[in-house]
Amino acid sequence: MSVIISPSLLSADFANLEAELKKAKEFGAEWIHFDVMDGHFVPNISIGVPVLKAVSQKCDLLKDVHLMISNPKKYIKPFVDAGADLLTFHYEACKSDTEVFEVLDLIHSYNVKAGISIKPGTNVRKIYKFLASTDLILIMSVEPGFGGQKFDPRAIFKISNLREYMNKYDFHKTLIEVDGGINESTGKECVKSGVDVLVAGSYLFGHDDMKERINKLKNND
């Protein structure tokens, strides 16, 4: 089974970013993943609108933007204007289900795809009600905002249950993405469980065999 590979820009060499992006595309990546952290919703701060805007001018890969931020509604338009093709925000960043639907509707109003992400400790069933309005569900297999973590095996259970539910109720247009601790082994487990998109950072960037690593993830059956 071939899956979509979305290399995480956070692990790239920022001194040679254009070359890194070209390499990712040449080696078979279809998307590029942006981890946006605000120092509030998560403890770290990372790339934001200026980096996305610069990358959008040089890269035609789908811009897969993961907003790990508080008050996501406030920042939708700036990221859309900067070139986001897919905006994923956190279920936990919203105060109510009504707010979740409002953020989804706002993203779609700009003709951009919308995704919802959940942390490792959030029950996957909490987002079932949003599937009809969502283009993608991002299952975090590490706690967002913390580096150097191992893959959380609870993600496999969530992916399997989500895929089973989506198949049962014909949500075939919604993609399942996983992010955190992805390598050849964990990627294979996720694909078997029903994942459509694998986000990988340190497993891909900084290695001479990046092409082979992408191929292993894409054909991990």
mmCIF file of C-alpha atoms in Angstrom:
data_model
loop_
_atom_site.group_PDB
_atom_site.id
_atom_site.type_symbol
_atom_site.label_atom_id
_atom_site.label_comp_id
_atom_site.label_asym_id
_atom_site.label_seq_id
_atom_site.Cartn_x
_atom_site.Cartn_y
_atom_site.Cartn_z
ATOM 1 C CA MET A 1 0.000 0.000 0.000
ATOM 2 C CA SER A 2 1.392 3.397 -0.982
ATOM 3 C CA VAL A 3 0.787 6.257 1.432
ATOM 4 C CA ILE A 4 1.339 10.005 1.263
ATOM 5 C CA ILE A 5 4.626 11.149 2.806
ATOM 6 C CA SER A 6 4.706 14.555 4.490
ATOM 7 C CA PRO A 7 8.260 15.361 5.653
ATOM 8 C CA SER A 8 8.323 17.631 8.697
ATOM 9 C CA LEU A 9 10.096 20.869 7.860
ATOM 10 C CA LEU A 10 11.125 21.344 11.485
ATOM 11 C CA SER A 11 13.839 18.699 11.025
ATOM 12 C CA ALA A 12 15.223 20.210 7.815
ATOM 13 C CA ASP A 13 18.432 22.210 7.470
ATOM 14 C CA PHE A 14 17.110 25.784 7.570
ATOM 15 C CA ALA A 15 20.401 27.132 6.205
ATOM 16 C CA ASN A 16 19.699 25.175 3.000
ATOM 17 C CA LEU A 17 15.913 25.084 3.041
ATOM 18 C CA GLU A 18 15.285 25.414 -0.690
ATOM 19 C CA ALA A 19 17.648 22.525 -1.410
ATOM 20 C CA GLU A 20 15.980 20.423 1.299
ATOM 21 C CA LEU A 21 12.546 21.032 -0.215
ATOM 22 C CA LYS A 22 13.730 20.152 -3.710
ATOM 23 C CA LYS A 23 15.293 16.962 -2.392
ATOM 24 C CA ALA A 24 12.104 15.934 -0.580
ATOM 25 C CA LYS A 25 10.054 16.395 -3.755
ATOM 26 C CA GLU A 26 12.601 14.667 -5.981
ATOM 27 C CA PHE A 27 12.707 11.670 -3.636
ATOM 28 C CA GLY A 28 8.933 11.165 -3.675
ATOM 29 C CA ALA A 29 7.312 13.312 -0.987
ATOM 30 C CA GLU A 30 3.921 14.721 -2.005
ATOM 31 C CA TRP A 31 3.366 17.059 0.971
ATOM 32 C CA ILE A 32 5.505 19.160 3.288
ATOM 33 C CA HIS A 33 4.522 19.396 6.964
ATOM 34 C CA PHE A 34 4.712 22.647 8.971
ATOM 35 C CA ASP A 35 4.688 22.396 12.774
ATOM 36 C CA VAL A 36 3.457 25.724 14.120
ATOM 37 C CA MET A 37 3.939 26.132 17.903
ATOM 38 C CA ASP A 38 3.019 29.223 19.898
ATOM 39 C CA GLY A 39 4.685 28.669 23.280
ATOM 40 C CA HIS A 40 1.237 28.667 24.880
ATOM 41 C CA PHE A 41 -0.800 25.695 23.677
ATOM 42 C CA VAL A 42 2.508 23.818 23.617
ATOM 43 C CA PRO A 43 5.686 24.853 25.485
ATOM 44 C CA ASN A 44 7.879 25.472 22.444
ATOM 45 C CA ILE A 45 7.878 28.115 19.709
ATOM 46 C CA SER A 46 8.551 27.206 16.079
ATOM 47 C CA ILE A 47 8.006 28.433 12.532
ATOM 48 C CA GLY A 48 5.138 30.722 11.583
ATOM 49 C CA VAL A 49 3.613 32.753 8.767
ATOM 50 C CA PRO A 50 6.854 34.264 7.318
ATOM 51 C CA VAL A 51 8.478 30.848 6.840
ATOM 52 C CA LEU A 52 5.350 29.411 5.238
ATOM 53 C CA LYS A 53 5.116 32.392 2.891
ATOM 54 C CA ALA A 54 8.746 32.024 1.846
ATOM 55 C CA VAL A 55 8.428 28.279 1.304
ATOM 56 C CA SER A 56 5.206 28.716 -0.693
ATOM 57 C CA GLN A 57 7.099 30.867 -3.194
ATOM 58 C CA LYS A 58 9.699 28.159 -3.764
ATOM 59 C CA CYS A 59 7.824 24.883 -3.293
ATOM 60 C CA ASP A 60 4.796 23.382 -5.038
ATOM 61 C CA LEU A 61 4.347 20.475 -2.623
ATOM 62 C CA LEU A 62 1.065 20.545 -0.726
ATOM 63 C CA LYS A 63 1.580 22.728 2.357
ATOM 64 C CA ASP A 64 0.342 20.639 5.304
ATOM 65 C CA VAL A 65 0.137 23.127 8.197
ATOM 66 C CA HIS A 66 -0.342 21.816 11.750
ATOM 67 C CA LEU A 67 -1.419 24.578 14.135
ATOM 68 C CA MET A 68 -0.383 23.677 17.679
ATOM 69 C CA ILE A 69 -1.690 26.998 18.949
ATOM 70 C CA SER A 70 -4.321 28.526 21.181
ATOM 71 C CA ASN A 71 -7.210 30.432 19.592
ATOM 72 C CA PRO A 72 -6.718 28.912 16.114
ATOM 73 C CA LYS A 73 -9.597 30.873 14.595
ATOM 74 C CA LYS A 74 -7.612 34.099 14.952
ATOM 75 C CA TYR A 75 -4.764 32.829 12.785
ATOM 76 C CA ILE A 76 -6.542 31.005 9.980
ATOM 77 C CA LYS A 77 -6.508 33.863 7.459
ATOM 78 C CA PRO A 78 -2.794 34.741 7.896
ATOM 79 C CA PHE A 79 -1.802 31.148 7.239
ATOM 80 C CA VAL A 80 -4.185 30.860 4.286
ATOM 81 C CA ASP A 81 -2.717 34.070 2.836
ATOM 82 C CA ALA A 82 0.779 32.650 3.335
ATOM 83 C CA GLY A 83 -0.029 29.622 1.178
ATOM 84 C CA ALA A 84 -1.454 26.849 3.370
ATOM 85 C CA ASP A 85 -3.258 24.137 1.388
ATOM 86 C CA LEU A 86 -4.379 22.185 4.456
ATOM 87 C CA LEU A 87 -4.827 23.674 7.930
ATOM 88 C CA THR A 88 -5.068 21.317 10.893
ATOM 89 C CA PHE A 89 -5.904 22.634 14.352
ATOM 90 C CA HIS A 90 -6.247 20.925 17.711
ATOM 91 C CA TYR A 91 -9.530 19.721 19.117
ATOM 92 C CA GLU A 92 -8.114 20.516 22.563
ATOM 93 C CA ALA A 93 -7.519 24.161 21.605
ATOM 94 C CA CYS A 94 -11.276 24.745 21.259
ATOM 95 C CA LYS A 95 -13.609 25.447 24.171
ATOM 96 C CA SER A 96 -16.632 23.676 22.686
ATOM 97 C CA ASP A 97 -17.869 21.539 19.803
ATOM 98 C CA THR A 98 -19.481 24.670 18.401
ATOM 99 C CA GLU A 99 -16.076 26.327 18.202
ATOM 100 C CA VAL A 100 -14.616 23.295 16.438
ATOM 101 C CA PHE A 101 -17.315 23.548 13.752
ATOM 102 C CA GLU A 102 -16.733 27.310 13.474
ATOM 103 C CA VAL A 103 -13.013 26.830 12.833
ATOM 104 C CA LEU A 104 -13.721 24.114 10.250
ATOM 105 C CA ASP A 105 -16.230 26.353 8.482
ATOM 106 C CA LEU A 106 -13.816 29.296 8.515
ATOM 107 C CA ILE A 107 -11.017 27.251 6.951
ATOM 108 C CA HIS A 108 -13.340 25.914 4.263
ATOM 109 C CA SER A 109 -14.616 29.431 3.527
ATOM 110 C CA TYR A 110 -11.147 30.160 2.103
ATOM 111 C CA ASN A 111 -11.275 27.038 -0.110
ATOM 112 C CA VAL A 112 -8.591 25.369 1.987
ATOM 113 C CA LYS A 113 -8.791 21.827 3.344
ATOM 114 C CA ALA A 114 -9.406 21.486 7.091
ATOM 115 C CA GLY A 115 -8.099 18.961 9.584
ATOM 116 C CA ILE A 116 -8.504 18.216 13.287
ATOM 117 C CA SER A 117 -5.687 16.877 15.462
ATOM 118 C CA ILE A 118 -5.871 15.123 18.819
ATOM 119 C CA LYS A 119 -3.224 14.602 21.490
ATOM 120 C CA PRO A 120 -2.242 11.114 22.722
ATOM 121 C CA GLY A 121 -4.467 11.439 25.791
ATOM 122 C CA THR A 122 -7.642 12.398 23.906
ATOM 123 C CA ASN A 123 -10.187 9.707 23.130
ATOM 124 C CA VAL A 124 -10.544 9.356 19.363
ATOM 125 C CA ARG A 125 -14.321 8.996 19.675
ATOM 126 C CA LYS A 126 -14.541 12.664 20.624
ATOM 127 C CA ILE A 127 -13.905 13.699 17.018
ATOM 128 C CA TYR A 128 -16.287 11.282 15.265
ATOM 129 C CA LYS A 129 -19.033 13.927 15.194
ATOM 130 C CA PHE A 130 -16.830 16.194 13.050
ATOM 131 C CA LEU A 131 -15.935 13.694 10.317
ATOM 132 C CA ALA A 132 -18.546 14.910 7.841
ATOM 133 C CA SER A 133 -16.996 18.394 8.012
ATOM 134 C CA THR A 134 -13.340 17.373 8.068
ATOM 135 C CA ASP A 135 -10.848 16.544 5.315
ATOM 136 C CA LEU A 136 -8.231 15.019 7.608
ATOM 137 C CA ILE A 137 -7.767 13.668 11.132
ATOM 138 C CA LEU A 138 -4.261 13.943 12.552
ATOM 139 C CA ILE A 139 -3.468 11.421 15.283
ATOM 140 C CA MET A 140 -0.532 12.586 17.399
ATOM 141 C CA SER A 141 1.670 9.657 18.394
ATOM 142 C CA VAL A 142 3.784 11.874 20.672
ATOM 143 C CA GLU A 143 2.822 14.732 22.964
ATOM 144 C CA PRO A 144 2.886 17.884 20.770
ATOM 145 C CA GLY A 145 5.570 20.418 21.626
ATOM 146 C CA PHE A 146 8.090 18.020 23.148
ATOM 147 C CA GLY A 147 11.032 16.671 21.170
ATOM 148 C CA GLY A 148 12.792 13.328 21.419
ATOM 149 C CA GLN A 149 9.773 11.248 22.332
ATOM 150 C CA LYS A 150 9.123 7.650 21.410
ATOM 151 C CA PHE A 151 6.096 6.569 19.417
ATOM 152 C CA ASP A 152 3.043 6.159 21.667
ATOM 153 C CA PRO A 153 1.449 2.760 20.869
ATOM 154 C CA ARG A 154 -1.987 4.129 21.817
ATOM 155 C CA ALA A 155 -1.939 5.748 18.375
ATOM 156 C CA ILE A 156 -2.320 2.338 16.712
ATOM 157 C CA PHE A 157 -5.486 1.636 18.677
ATOM 158 C CA LYS A 158 -6.891 5.057 17.746
ATOM 159 C CA ILE A 159 -6.063 4.676 14.063
ATOM 160 C CA SER A 160 -7.637 1.206 13.911
ATOM 161 C CA ASN A 161 -10.815 2.346 15.639
ATOM 162 C CA LEU A 162 -11.068 5.481 13.530
ATOM 163 C CA ARG A 163 -10.569 3.550 10.286
ATOM 164 C CA GLU A 164 -13.173 0.979 11.314
ATOM 165 C CA TYR A 165 -15.702 3.713 12.118
ATOM 166 C CA MET A 166 -14.979 5.611 8.893
ATOM 167 C CA ASN A 167 -15.389 2.470 6.803
ATOM 168 C CA LYS A 168 -18.626 1.588 8.552
ATOM 169 C CA TYR A 169 -20.194 4.994 7.944
ATOM 170 C CA ASP A 170 -18.610 5.701 4.527
ATOM 171 C CA PHE A 171 -16.295 8.578 5.456
ATOM 172 C CA HIS A 172 -13.984 7.666 2.612
ATOM 173 C CA LYS A 173 -12.984 11.214 1.674
ATOM 174 C CA THR A 174 -11.439 11.975 5.055
ATOM 175 C CA LEU A 175 -7.748 11.111 5.380
ATOM 176 C CA ILE A 176 -6.011 9.786 8.493
ATOM 177 C CA GLU A 177 -2.582 11.240 9.249
ATOM 178 C CA VAL A 178 -0.140 10.307 12.016
ATOM 179 C CA ASP A 179 2.744 12.378 13.388
ATOM 180 C CA GLY A 180 5.412 11.563 15.975
ATOM 181 C CA GLY A 181 8.148 8.948 16.192
ATOM 182 C CA ILE A 182 7.559 7.705 12.658
ATOM 183 C CA ASN A 183 10.208 5.432 11.175
ATOM 184 C CA GLU A 184 10.180 2.298 9.026
ATOM 185 C CA SER A 185 8.864 0.125 11.862
ATOM 186 C CA THR A 186 6.223 2.436 13.361
ATOM 187 C CA GLY A 187 5.216 3.597 9.902
ATOM 188 C CA LYS A 188 4.495 0.015 8.906
ATOM 189 C CA GLU A 189 2.277 -0.468 11.975
ATOM 190 C CA CYS A 190 0.359 2.725 11.181
ATOM 191 C CA VAL A 191 -0.172 1.786 7.540
ATOM 192 C CA LYS A 192 -1.498 -1.634 8.533
ATOM 193 C CA SER A 193 -3.910 0.108 10.911
ATOM 194 C CA GLY A 194 -5.302 2.349 8.169
ATOM 195 C CA VAL A 195 -3.211 5.522 7.912
ATOM 196 C CA ASP A 196 -3.200 7.538 4.669
ATOM 197 C CA VAL A 197 -0.489 10.106 5.500
ATOM 198 C CA LEU A 198 2.782 9.639 7.395
ATOM 199 C CA VAL A 199 4.574 12.660 8.855
ATOM 200 C CA ALA A 200 8.275 12.051 9.445
ATOM 201 C CA GLY A 201 11.014 14.493 10.351
ATOM 202 C CA SER A 202 14.280 13.289 11.862
ATOM 203 C CA TYR A 203 13.842 9.896 10.179
ATOM 204 C CA LEU A 204 14.058 11.619 6.770
ATOM 205 C CA PHE A 205 16.024 14.868 6.947
ATOM 206 C CA GLY A 206 19.748 14.734 7.658
ATOM 207 C CA HIS A 207 20.299 11.298 6.100
ATOM 208 C CA ASP A 208 22.130 10.474 2.883
ATOM 209 C CA ASP A 209 19.625 7.716 2.132
ATOM 210 C CA MET A 210 16.538 9.945 2.352
ATOM 211 C CA LYS A 211 15.254 8.581 -0.966
ATOM 212 C CA GLU A 212 15.389 4.991 0.291
ATOM 213 C CA ARG A 213 13.744 5.989 3.563
ATOM 214 C CA ILE A 214 10.855 7.672 1.752
ATOM 215 C CA ASN A 215 10.463 4.608 -0.456
ATOM 216 C CA LYS A 216 10.315 2.363 2.602
ATOM 217 C CA LEU A 217 7.584 4.524 4.136
ATOM 218 C CA LYS A 218 5.604 4.745 0.892
ATOM 219 C CA ASN A 219 5.642 1.017 0.284
ATOM 220 C CA ASN A 220 5.442 -0.159 3.875
ATOM 221 C CA ASP A 221 3.098 -3.135 3.475
#
